[in-house]
Amino acid sequence: MIHLNIVREGQGPLVVLSHALGCDLHMWDGVAKLLARDFTVLRYDHRNHGRSDVVAGALTMQTLAQDAADLIAREAGGAPVHFVGLSMGGMTAQALALSHPQLLRSVVIANSASYYPDRAPWQARVETVQAQGIAAIATGAVARWLTPEFAATADGAALARKLHDTLVATDAQGYIAACQGVAAIDFRESNKKIGLPTLVIAGARDEATPPAMSQEMVAAIPGAKLASVEAAHLSAVERPAEFVQVLKDFFATL
């Protein structure tokens, strides 16, 4: 079994946080600090990211879902958890909700997608990283992750630097495998079979996974609810207090 780096904090019902492509568990620092006042918060680095193992070969969201399932089975003491995934984490959530529903109390899919009709941008990104390394795409990626006005503040600029450094430190081959796994997603039919309480969070200014992608998931998943945060792609980084309030409001309805 591969080693996944984890951080566990707080007390109360267990919430698992699953991060975006090219990030690590510190993407959730702002959210975890607030959420841990009322919940046990478990966050982890995906394989090929942060301080978790780098595993050679192809990668699918089903692989990441199995990693998450193994982690939950080990850490949750048999009780179902709230699973919150953002971007690639949200794709992991879609796969996990179908493959291991018994492990989940609810699922939150933030700033994510169920399908990419055009995979060409992903292929271009992979080719750039293969030729020039991750540093070649890092500045552009971080620019998509945060709104310009937030990145221009002192706090936003510090977070942008931290995100940039994390991305550049990611193993290039591991990142490429994750990019290819993300590009290949197609949850359009399987989402219709999700039977768990589901919240989809859109970033109102998200250009990487625009709000229309969130609306498509809500339309497909039975009974899913939609919330919006006034942020770009990493809504949990840009507006952690608002993100946590949306989560708590959703959990209170269960």
Coordinates of N, CA and C in Angstrom, one line a residue:
M1 N 0.9 -1.2 0.0 CA 0.0 0.0 0.0 C 0.9 1.3 0.0
I2 N 0.5 2.2 -0.8 CA 1.4 3.4 -0.9 C 1.2 4.3 0.4
H3 N 2.2 5.1 0.6 CA 2.2 6.0 1.8 C 1.5 7.3 1.3
L4 N 0.5 7.8 2.0 CA -0.1 9.1 1.8 C 0.2 10.0 3.0
N5 N 0.7 11.1 2.8 CA 1.0 12.1 3.9 C -0.3 12.7 4.4
I6 N -0.6 12.7 5.7 CA -1.8 13.2 6.2 C -1.6 14.2 7.3
V7 N -2.6 15.0 7.6 CA -2.6 15.9 8.8 C -4.1 15.7 9.3
R8 N -4.1 15.5 10.6 CA -5.4 15.3 11.3 C -5.5 16.3 12.4
E9 N -6.6 17.0 12.6 CA -6.8 18.0 13.6 C -8.3 18.2 14.0
G10 N -8.5 18.7 15.1 CA -9.9 19.0 15.6 C -10.6 17.9 16.2
Q11 N -11.8 18.1 16.5 CA -12.7 17.1 17.1 C -14.1 17.2 16.6
G12 N -14.8 16.1 16.5 CA -16.2 16.1 16.0 C -16.3 15.2 14.8
P13 N -17.4 15.3 14.1 CA -17.6 14.5 12.9 C -16.4 14.6 11.9
L14 N -16.1 13.5 11.2 CA -14.9 13.6 10.4 C -15.1 14.1 9.0
V15 N -14.4 15.1 8.6 CA -14.4 15.7 7.3 C -13.1 15.4 6.6
V16 N -13.1 14.8 5.4 CA -11.8 14.5 4.7 C -11.7 15.6 3.5
L17 N -10.6 16.2 3.4 CA -10.3 17.3 2.4 C -9.4 16.8 1.4
S18 N -9.7 16.9 0.1 CA -9.0 16.3 -1.0 C -8.6 17.5 -2.0
H19 N -7.3 17.7 -2.2 CA -6.8 18.9 -2.9 C -6.8 18.8 -4.4
A20 N -6.4 20.0 -5.0 CA -6.4 20.1 -6.5 C -5.1 19.6 -7.0
L21 N -5.1 19.4 -8.3 CA -3.9 19.0 -9.1 C -2.8 20.1 -8.9
G22 N -1.6 19.6 -8.6 CA -0.4 20.4 -8.5 C -0.4 21.2 -7.1
C23 N -1.3 20.9 -6.2 CA -1.3 21.5 -4.9 C -0.9 20.4 -3.9
D24 N -1.0 20.7 -2.6 CA -0.9 19.7 -1.6 C -1.8 20.0 -0.4
L25 N -1.8 19.3 0.7 CA -2.8 19.4 1.7 C -2.7 20.8 2.3
H26 N -1.7 21.6 2.1 CA -1.6 23.0 2.6 C -2.5 23.9 1.9
M27 N -3.0 23.5 0.7 CA -4.1 24.2 0.0 C -5.2 24.5 1.0
W28 N -5.4 23.6 1.9 CA -6.6 23.7 2.8 C -6.3 24.4 4.1
D29 N -5.1 25.0 4.3 CA -4.8 25.5 5.6 C -5.8 26.5 6.2
G30 N -6.3 27.4 5.4 CA -7.3 28.4 5.8 C -8.6 27.7 6.2
V31 N -9.1 26.8 5.4 CA -10.3 26.0 5.7 C -10.2 25.2 6.9
A32 N -9.1 24.4 7.0 CA -8.9 23.5 8.1 C -8.9 24.2 9.4
K33 N -8.2 25.3 9.5 CA -8.1 26.1 10.7 C -9.5 26.4 11.3
L34 N -10.4 26.8 10.4 CA -11.8 27.2 10.8 C -12.6 26.0 11.0
L35 N -12.5 25.0 10.2 CA -13.4 23.8 10.2 C -13.1 23.0 11.5
A36 N -11.8 23.0 11.9 CA -11.4 22.1 13.0 C -12.0 22.6 14.3
R37 N -12.6 23.7 14.4 CA -13.3 24.2 15.6 C -14.5 23.3 15.9
D38 N -15.1 22.7 14.9 CA -16.3 21.9 15.1 C -16.2 20.5 14.5
F39 N -15.2 20.2 13.8 CA -15.1 18.9 13.1 C -13.7 18.3 13.3
T40 N -13.6 17.0 13.1 CA -12.2 16.4 12.9 C -11.9 16.6 11.5
V41 N -10.8 17.2 11.1 CA -10.4 17.5 9.8 C -9.2 16.6 9.4
L42 N -9.4 15.8 8.4 CA -8.3 14.9 7.9 C -8.0 15.4 6.4
R43 N -6.8 15.8 6.2 CA -6.4 16.2 4.9 C -5.2 15.4 4.5
Y44 N -5.0 15.2 3.2 CA -3.9 14.4 2.7 C -3.4 14.8 1.4
D45 N -2.1 14.4 1.1 CA -1.6 14.7 -0.2 C -1.9 13.5 -1.1
H46 N -2.4 13.8 -2.3 CA -2.6 12.8 -3.3 C -1.3 12.1 -3.6
R47 N -1.3 10.9 -4.1 CA -0.1 10.3 -4.7 C 0.5 11.2 -5.7
N48 N 1.8 11.2 -5.9 CA 2.5 12.1 -6.8 C 2.5 13.5 -6.4
H49 N 2.0 13.8 -5.2 CA 1.9 15.2 -4.7 C 2.5 15.3 -3.3
G50 N 3.0 16.5 -3.0 CA 3.4 16.8 -1.6 C 4.4 15.8 -1.1
R51 N 4.1 15.3 0.1 CA 5.0 14.3 0.7 C 4.5 12.9 0.6
S52 N 3.5 12.6 -0.2 CA 3.0 11.3 -0.5 C 3.9 10.6 -1.5
D53 N 3.8 9.3 -1.6 CA 4.6 8.5 -2.6 C 4.4 9.0 -4.0
V54 N 5.4 9.0 -4.8 CA 5.3 9.1 -6.3 C 5.3 7.7 -6.8
V55 N 4.3 7.4 -7.6 CA 4.1 6.1 -8.2 C 4.2 6.2 -9.7
A56 N 5.1 5.4 -10.3 CA 5.2 5.5 -11.8 C 4.0 4.9 -12.5
G57 N 3.8 5.4 -13.7 CA 2.7 4.8 -14.5 C 1.5 5.6 -14.6
A58 N 0.5 5.1 -15.4 CA -0.7 5.9 -15.6 C -1.5 6.0 -14.3
L59 N -2.4 7.0 -14.3 CA -3.2 7.4 -13.2 C -4.6 7.7 -13.6
T60 N -5.6 7.2 -12.9 CA -7.0 7.5 -13.2 C -7.6 8.1 -11.9
M61 N -8.7 8.7 -12.0 CA -9.4 9.2 -10.8 C -9.9 8.1 -10.0
Q62 N -10.2 6.9 -10.6 CA -10.6 5.7 -9.9 C -9.4 5.3 -8.9
T63 N -8.2 5.4 -9.4 CA -7.0 5.1 -8.6 C -7.0 6.1 -7.4
L64 N -7.2 7.3 -7.6 CA -7.2 8.3 -6.5 C -8.4 8.0 -5.5
A65 N -9.5 7.6 -6.1 CA -10.6 7.2 -5.2 C -10.3 6.0 -4.3
Q66 N -9.6 5.1 -4.9 CA -9.2 3.9 -4.1 C -8.2 4.3 -3.0
D67 N -7.3 5.2 -3.3 CA -6.4 5.7 -2.3 C -7.2 6.4 -1.2
A68 N -8.2 7.2 -1.5 CA -9.0 7.8 -0.5 C -9.8 6.8 0.3
A69 N -10.3 5.8 -0.4 CA -11.1 4.8 0.3 C -10.3 4.0 1.3
D70 N -9.0 3.7 0.9 CA -8.1 3.0 1.8 C -7.8 3.9 3.0
L71 N -7.6 5.2 2.8 CA -7.3 6.1 3.9 C -8.5 6.2 4.8
I72 N -9.7 6.3 4.3 CA -10.9 6.5 5.1 C -11.1 5.2 6.0
A73 N -10.9 4.1 5.3 CA -11.1 2.8 6.0 C -10.2 2.7 7.2
R74 N -9.0 3.2 7.0 CA -7.9 3.1 8.0 C -8.1 4.2 9.1
E75 N -8.7 5.3 8.8 CA -8.7 6.5 9.7 C -10.0 6.8 10.4
A76 N -11.1 6.3 9.8 CA -12.4 6.7 10.2 C -13.1 5.8 11.3
G77 N -12.5 4.7 11.6 CA -13.1 3.8 12.6 C -14.4 3.2 12.2
G78 N -14.7 3.1 10.9 CA -15.9 2.5 10.4 C -17.1 3.4 10.2
A79 N -17.0 4.6 10.7 CA -18.1 5.6 10.5 C -17.9 6.3 9.2
P80 N -19.1 6.6 8.5 CA -19.0 7.3 7.2 C -18.5 8.8 7.4
V81 N -17.9 9.3 6.5 CA -17.3 10.7 6.6 C -17.9 11.6 5.6
H82 N -17.7 12.9 5.8 CA -18.0 13.9 4.8 C -16.7 14.1 4.0
F83 N -16.9 13.9 2.7 CA -15.7 14.0 1.8 C -15.8 15.3 0.9
V84 N -14.8 16.2 1.0 CA -14.8 17.4 0.3 C -13.6 17.5 -0.6
G85 N -13.9 17.5 -1.9 CA -12.8 17.5 -2.9 C -12.9 18.8 -3.8
L86 N -11.8 19.4 -4.1 CA -11.8 20.6 -4.9 C -11.0 20.2 -6.2
S87 N -11.5 20.6 -7.4 CA -10.9 20.3 -8.6 C -10.6 18.8 -8.8
M88 N -9.3 18.4 -8.9 CA -9.0 17.0 -9.0 C -9.5 16.3 -7.8
G89 N -9.6 16.9 -6.6 CA -10.2 16.3 -5.5 C -11.7 16.1 -5.7
G90 N -12.3 17.0 -6.4 CA -13.7 16.8 -6.7 C -14.0 15.7 -7.7
M91 N -13.0 15.5 -8.6 CA -13.1 14.3 -9.5 C -12.9 13.0 -8.7
T92 N -12.0 13.1 -7.8 CA -11.8 11.9 -6.9 C -13.1 11.6 -6.1
A93 N -13.8 12.7 -5.7 CA -15.1 12.6 -5.0 C -16.1 11.9 -5.8
Q94 N -16.2 12.3 -7.1 CA -17.2 11.7 -8.0 C -17.0 10.2 -8.2
A95 N -15.7 9.8 -8.3 CA -15.4 8.4 -8.5 C -15.7 7.6 -7.2
L96 N -15.3 8.3 -6.0 CA -15.4 7.6 -4.7 C -16.9 7.4 -4.3
A97 N -17.7 8.4 -4.7 CA -19.2 8.3 -4.3 C -19.8 7.1 -5.0
L98 N -19.3 6.8 -6.2 CA -19.9 5.6 -6.9 C -19.3 4.3 -6.4
S99 N -18.0 4.3 -6.2 CA -17.3 3.0 -5.9 C -17.3 2.6 -4.4
H100 N -17.4 3.6 -3.5 CA -17.4 3.3 -2.1 C -18.4 4.2 -1.3
P101 N -19.7 4.1 -1.7 CA -20.7 5.0 -1.0 C -20.8 4.7 0.5
Q102 N -20.6 3.5 0.9 CA -20.7 3.1 2.3 C -19.7 3.8 3.2
L103 N -18.7 4.4 2.6 CA -17.7 5.1 3.4 C -18.1 6.6 3.6
L104 N -19.1 7.0 2.9 CA -19.4 8.5 2.9 C -20.7 8.8 3.5
R105 N -20.7 9.9 4.3 CA -22.0 10.5 4.8 C -22.5 11.5 3.8
S106 N -21.6 12.2 3.2 CA -22.0 13.2 2.2 C -20.8 13.5 1.3
V107 N -21.0 14.1 0.1 CA -19.9 14.5 -0.8 C -20.1 15.9 -1.2
V108 N -18.9 16.6 -1.2 CA -18.9 18.0 -1.7 C -17.9 18.0 -2.9
I109 N -18.3 18.6 -4.0 CA -17.5 18.7 -5.2 C -17.4 20.2 -5.5
A110 N -16.2 20.7 -5.3 CA -15.9 22.1 -5.5 C -15.0 22.4 -6.7
N111 N -15.4 23.4 -7.5 CA -14.5 23.9 -8.6 C -14.0 22.7 -9.4
S112 N -14.9 21.9 -9.9 CA -14.5 20.7 -10.5 C -15.3 20.5 -11.9
A113 N -15.2 19.4 -12.4 CA -15.8 19.0 -13.7 C -16.1 17.6 -13.8
S114 N -17.1 17.2 -14.6 CA -17.4 15.8 -14.8 C -16.9 15.3 -16.2
Y115 N -16.5 16.2 -17.0 CA -16.1 15.8 -18.4 C -15.4 17.1 -19.1
Y116 N -14.4 16.8 -19.9 CA -13.8 17.9 -20.7 C -14.0 17.6 -22.2
P117 N -14.9 18.3 -22.8 CA -15.2 18.1 -24.2 C -14.0 18.3 -25.1
D118 N -13.1 19.2 -24.6 CA -11.8 19.5 -25.4 C -10.6 19.2 -24.5
R119 N -9.9 18.1 -24.9 CA -8.7 17.7 -24.1 C -7.4 18.3 -24.6
A120 N -7.5 19.1 -25.7 CA -6.3 19.7 -26.3 C -5.5 20.5 -25.4
P121 N -6.1 21.4 -24.6 CA -5.3 22.2 -23.6 C -4.5 21.3 -22.7
W122 N -5.1 20.2 -22.2 CA -4.4 19.3 -21.3 C -3.2 18.7 -22.0
Q123 N -3.4 18.3 -23.3 CA -2.3 17.7 -24.0 C -1.2 18.8 -24.2
A124 N -1.6 20.0 -24.5 CA -0.6 21.1 -24.7 C 0.2 21.3 -23.4
R125 N -0.5 21.2 -22.2 CA 0.2 21.4 -20.9 C 1.2 20.3 -20.7
V126 N 0.7 19.0 -21.0 CA 1.6 17.9 -20.8 C 2.9 18.0 -21.6
E127 N 2.7 18.4 -22.9 CA 3.9 18.6 -23.8 C 4.8 19.7 -23.3
T128 N 4.3 20.7 -22.8 CA 5.1 21.8 -22.3 C 5.9 21.3 -21.1
V129 N 5.3 20.6 -20.2 CA 6.0 20.1 -19.0 C 7.0 19.1 -19.4
Q130 N 6.7 18.2 -20.4 CA 7.7 17.2 -20.8 C 8.9 17.9 -21.4
A131 N 8.7 19.0 -22.1 CA 9.8 19.7 -22.8 C 10.6 20.7 -21.9
Q132 N 9.8 21.4 -21.0 CA 10.5 22.5 -20.3 C 10.4 22.4 -18.7
G133 N 9.6 21.4 -18.2 CA 9.5 21.3 -16.8 C 8.2 22.0 -16.3
I134 N 7.9 21.8 -15.0 CA 6.7 22.3 -14.5 C 6.8 23.9 -14.3
A135 N 8.0 24.4 -14.1 CA 8.1 25.8 -13.9 C 7.6 26.6 -15.1
A136 N 7.6 26.0 -16.3 CA 7.1 26.7 -17.5 C 5.6 26.9 -17.5
I137 N 4.8 26.1 -16.7 CA 3.4 26.3 -16.7 C 2.9 26.9 -15.3
A138 N 3.8 27.0 -14.4 CA 3.4 27.4 -13.0 C 2.8 28.7 -12.9
T139 N 3.4 29.7 -13.5 CA 2.9 31.1 -13.3 C 1.5 31.2 -13.9
G140 N 1.3 30.6 -15.1 CA -0.1 30.6 -15.7 C -1.1 29.9 -14.9
A141 N -0.7 28.8 -14.3 CA -1.6 28.0 -13.4 C -2.1 28.8 -12.2
V142 N -1.1 29.4 -11.5 CA -1.5 30.1 -10.3 C -2.3 31.3 -10.7
A143 N -2.1 31.9 -11.8 CA -2.9 33.1 -12.3 C -4.4 32.6 -12.5
R144 N -4.6 31.4 -12.9 CA -6.0 30.9 -13.0 C -6.6 30.5 -11.7
W145 N -5.8 30.3 -10.7 CA -6.3 29.8 -9.4 C -6.9 30.8 -8.5
L146 N -6.4 32.1 -8.7 CA -6.8 33.2 -7.8 C -7.2 34.4 -8.6
T147 N -8.2 35.1 -8.1 CA -8.5 36.4 -8.9 C -7.4 37.4 -8.8
P148 N -7.2 38.2 -9.8 CA -6.1 39.2 -9.8 C -6.1 40.1 -8.6
E149 N -7.3 40.5 -8.2 CA -7.3 41.5 -7.1 C -7.0 40.8 -5.8
F150 N -7.3 39.5 -5.6 CA -6.9 38.8 -4.4 C -5.3 38.6 -4.4
A151 N -4.8 38.2 -5.6 CA -3.4 38.0 -5.7 C -2.6 39.3 -5.5
A152 N -3.2 40.4 -5.7 CA -2.6 41.7 -5.5 C -2.5 42.1 -4.0
T153 N -3.3 41.5 -3.1 CA -3.2 41.8 -1.7 C -2.0 41.2 -1.1
A154 N -1.5 41.6 0.1 CA -0.4 41.0 0.7 C -0.6 39.6 1.0
D155 N -1.8 39.2 1.6 CA -2.1 37.8 1.9 C -2.2 37.0 0.6
G156 N -2.8 37.6 -0.4 CA -3.0 36.8 -1.6 C -1.7 36.6 -2.3
A157 N -0.8 37.6 -2.3 CA 0.5 37.4 -2.9 C 1.3 36.3 -2.2
A158 N 1.3 36.3 -0.9 CA 2.0 35.3 -0.1 C 1.5 33.9 -0.5
L159 N 0.2 33.8 -0.5 CA -0.5 32.5 -0.9 C -0.1 32.1 -2.3
A160 N -0.1 33.0 -3.2 CA 0.2 32.7 -4.6 C 1.7 32.2 -4.7
R161 N 2.6 32.8 -4.0 CA 4.0 32.3 -4.0 C 4.1 30.9 -3.4
K162 N 3.4 30.7 -2.3 CA 3.4 29.3 -1.7 C 2.8 28.3 -2.7
L163 N 1.7 28.6 -3.4 CA 1.1 27.7 -4.3 C 2.1 27.5 -5.5
H164 N 2.7 28.5 -6.0 CA 3.7 28.4 -7.1 C 4.8 27.5 -6.7
D165 N 5.4 27.7 -5.5 CA 6.5 26.8 -5.0 C 6.1 25.4 -4.9
T166 N 4.9 25.1 -4.4 CA 4.4 23.8 -4.2 C 4.3 23.1 -5.6
L167 N 3.7 23.8 -6.5 CA 3.5 23.3 -7.9 C 4.9 23.0 -8.5
V168 N 5.8 23.9 -8.4 CA 7.1 23.7 -9.1 C 7.9 22.5 -8.4
A169 N 7.6 22.2 -7.1 CA 8.3 21.1 -6.4 C 7.6 19.8 -6.7
T170 N 6.5 19.8 -7.4 CA 5.8 18.5 -7.7 C 6.6 17.7 -8.7
D171 N 6.7 16.4 -8.5 CA 7.4 15.5 -9.5 C 6.8 15.6 -10.9
A172 N 7.6 15.9 -11.9 CA 7.1 16.2 -13.2 C 6.4 15.0 -13.8
Q173 N 7.0 13.8 -13.7 CA 6.3 12.7 -14.3 C 5.0 12.3 -13.6
G174 N 5.0 12.5 -12.3 CA 3.8 12.3 -11.5 C 2.7 13.3 -11.8
Y175 N 3.1 14.6 -12.1 CA 2.2 15.6 -12.5 C 1.6 15.3 -13.8
I176 N 2.5 14.9 -14.8 CA 2.0 14.6 -16.1 C 0.9 13.4 -16.0
A177 N 1.2 12.4 -15.3 CA 0.2 11.3 -15.1 C -1.1 11.8 -14.6
A178 N -1.0 12.7 -13.6 CA -2.2 13.2 -13.0 C -3.0 14.1 -14.0
C179 N -2.3 14.9 -14.8 CA -2.9 15.7 -15.8 C -3.7 14.8 -16.8
Q180 N -3.0 13.7 -17.2 CA -3.6 12.8 -18.2 C -4.9 12.2 -17.6
G181 N -4.8 11.8 -16.3 CA -5.9 11.2 -15.6 C -7.1 12.2 -15.5
V182 N -6.8 13.5 -15.2 CA -7.8 14.5 -15.2 C -8.5 14.7 -16.5
A183 N -7.6 14.8 -17.5 CA -8.2 15.1 -18.9 C -9.1 14.0 -19.4
A184 N -8.9 12.8 -18.9 CA -9.7 11.6 -19.4 C -11.0 11.4 -18.7
I185 N -11.4 12.2 -17.7 CA -12.6 12.0 -16.9 C -13.8 12.0 -17.8
D186 N -14.8 11.2 -17.4 CA -16.1 11.2 -17.9 C -17.1 10.6 -16.9
F187 N -17.6 11.5 -16.1 CA -18.6 11.1 -15.1 C -20.0 11.4 -15.4
R188 N -20.3 11.7 -16.7 CA -21.6 12.2 -17.1 C -22.7 11.2 -16.8
E189 N -22.5 9.9 -17.1 CA -23.5 8.9 -16.8 C -23.4 8.4 -15.4
S190 N -22.2 8.2 -14.9 CA -22.1 7.6 -13.5 C -22.6 8.5 -12.5
N191 N -22.5 9.9 -12.7 CA -23.1 10.8 -11.7 C -24.5 10.6 -11.5
K192 N -25.3 10.1 -12.5 CA -26.7 9.9 -12.3 C -27.0 8.8 -11.3
K193 N -26.0 8.0 -11.0 CA -26.2 6.9 -10.0 C -25.7 7.2 -8.6
I194 N -25.2 8.5 -8.4 CA -24.8 8.8 -7.0 C -26.0 9.0 -6.1
G195 N -26.0 8.3 -5.0 CA -27.1 8.3 -4.1 C -26.9 8.9 -2.8
L196 N -25.8 9.7 -2.7 CA -25.5 10.4 -1.4 C -25.9 11.9 -1.4
P197 N -26.1 12.4 -0.3 CA -26.3 13.9 -0.2 C -25.1 14.6 -0.8
T198 N -25.3 15.4 -1.8 CA -24.2 16.0 -2.6 C -24.4 17.5 -2.7
L199 N -23.3 18.3 -2.4 CA -23.2 19.7 -2.6 C -22.2 20.0 -3.7
V200 N -22.5 20.8 -4.7 CA -21.5 21.2 -5.7 C -21.3 22.7 -5.5
I201 N -20.0 23.1 -5.3 CA -19.6 24.5 -5.1 C -18.9 25.0 -6.4
A202 N -19.5 26.1 -6.9 CA -18.9 26.7 -8.1 C -18.2 28.0 -7.7
G203 N -17.1 28.3 -8.3 CA -16.4 29.6 -8.2 C -17.0 30.5 -9.2
A204 N -17.6 31.6 -8.8 CA -18.3 32.5 -9.7 C -17.3 33.1 -10.8
R205 N -16.0 33.1 -10.4 CA -15.1 33.7 -11.4 C -14.0 32.6 -11.7
D206 N -14.4 31.4 -11.7 CA -13.5 30.3 -12.0 C -13.5 30.1 -13.6
E207 N -12.3 30.3 -14.1 CA -12.1 30.1 -15.6 C -11.6 28.7 -15.9
A208 N -11.0 28.0 -14.9 CA -10.5 26.7 -15.2 C -11.7 25.7 -15.2
T209 N -12.6 25.8 -14.3 CA -13.8 24.9 -14.3 C -15.0 25.9 -14.1
P210 N -15.5 26.5 -15.2 CA -16.5 27.5 -15.1 C -17.8 27.0 -14.4
P211 N -18.6 28.0 -13.9 CA -19.8 27.6 -13.2 C -20.7 26.6 -14.0
A212 N -20.7 26.8 -15.4 CA -21.5 25.8 -16.2 C -21.2 24.4 -15.9
M213 N -19.9 24.1 -15.6 CA -19.5 22.7 -15.3 C -20.1 22.2 -14.0
S214 N -20.2 23.1 -13.0 CA -20.9 22.8 -11.8 C -22.3 22.6 -12.0
Q215 N -23.0 23.4 -12.8 CA -24.4 23.2 -13.1 C -24.7 21.9 -13.8
E216 N -23.8 21.5 -14.6 CA -24.0 20.2 -15.3 C -23.9 19.0 -14.3
M217 N -23.0 19.1 -13.3 CA -23.0 18.1 -12.3 C -24.2 18.1 -11.4
V218 N -24.7 19.2 -11.1 CA -25.9 19.3 -10.3 C -27.1 18.7 -11.0
A219 N -27.2 19.0 -12.3 CA -28.3 18.5 -13.1 C -28.2 16.9 -13.2
A220 N -27.0 16.4 -13.1 CA -26.9 14.9 -13.3 C -27.1 14.2 -12.0
I221 N -26.6 14.7 -10.9 CA -26.6 14.0 -9.6 C -27.9 14.2 -8.9
P222 N -28.6 13.1 -8.6 CA -30.0 13.2 -8.0 C -29.9 14.0 -6.6
G223 N -30.8 15.0 -6.6 CA -30.9 15.8 -5.4 C -29.7 16.7 -5.0
A224 N -28.8 16.8 -5.9 CA -27.6 17.7 -5.6 C -28.0 19.1 -5.4
K225 N -27.3 19.8 -4.5 CA -27.5 21.2 -4.3 C -26.3 22.0 -4.9
L226 N -26.5 23.3 -5.2 CA -25.5 24.1 -5.8 C -25.3 25.3 -4.9
A227 N -24.0 25.6 -4.6 CA -23.6 26.9 -4.0 C -22.6 27.6 -4.8
S228 N -22.4 28.9 -4.6 CA -21.4 29.7 -5.3 C -20.6 30.5 -4.4
V229 N -19.3 30.5 -4.6 CA -18.4 31.4 -3.9 C -17.8 32.4 -4.8
E230 N -17.7 33.6 -4.4 CA -17.2 34.7 -5.3 C -15.6 34.6 -5.3
A231 N -15.1 33.7 -6.2 CA -13.7 33.4 -6.2 C -13.4 32.8 -7.5
A232 N -12.1 32.6 -7.8 CA -11.6 31.9 -9.0 C -11.5 30.4 -8.6
H233 N -10.5 29.7 -9.2 CA -10.5 28.2 -9.2 C -10.3 27.7 -7.8
L234 N -9.4 28.2 -7.0 CA -9.1 27.7 -5.7 C -9.9 28.5 -4.7
S235 N -11.2 28.3 -4.7 CA -12.1 29.1 -3.9 C -11.8 28.9 -2.4
A236 N -11.4 27.7 -2.0 CA -11.1 27.4 -0.6 C -9.9 28.2 -0.1
V237 N -9.0 28.5 -1.0 CA -7.8 29.3 -0.6 C -8.1 30.8 -0.6
E238 N -8.9 31.2 -1.6 CA -9.2 32.7 -1.7 C -10.2 33.1 -0.6
R239 N -11.2 32.3 -0.4 CA -12.3 32.7 0.6 C -12.6 31.6 1.6
P240 N -11.6 31.3 2.4 CA -11.8 30.1 3.3 C -13.0 30.2 4.3
A241 N -13.3 31.4 4.8 CA -14.4 31.6 5.7 C -15.7 31.3 5.0
E242 N -15.8 31.9 3.8 CA -17.1 31.7 3.1 C -17.2 30.2 2.7
F243 N -16.1 29.6 2.3 CA -16.2 28.2 1.9 C -16.6 27.3 3.1
V244 N -16.1 27.6 4.3 CA -16.4 26.8 5.5 C -17.9 27.0 5.8
Q245 N -18.4 28.3 5.7 CA -19.8 28.5 6.0 C -20.7 27.7 5.1
V246 N -20.4 27.7 3.8 CA -21.1 26.9 2.8 C -21.1 25.4 3.3
L247 N -20.0 24.9 3.7 CA -19.9 23.5 4.1 C -20.8 23.3 5.3
K248 N -20.7 24.2 6.3 CA -21.4 24.0 7.6 C -22.9 24.1 7.4
D249 N -23.3 25.0 6.5 CA -24.8 25.1 6.1 C -25.2 23.8 5.5
F250 N -24.4 23.2 4.7 CA -24.8 22.0 4.0 C -24.9 20.8 5.0
F251 N -23.8 20.7 5.8 CA -23.8 19.6 6.8 C -25.0 19.7 7.8
A252 N -25.4 20.9 8.1 CA -26.5 21.1 9.0 C -27.9 20.6 8.4
T253 N -27.9 20.5 7.1 CA -29.2 20.0 6.5 C -29.3 18.5 6.5
L254 N -28.2 17.8 6.9 CA -28.2 16.3 6.7 C -28.8 15.7 7.9

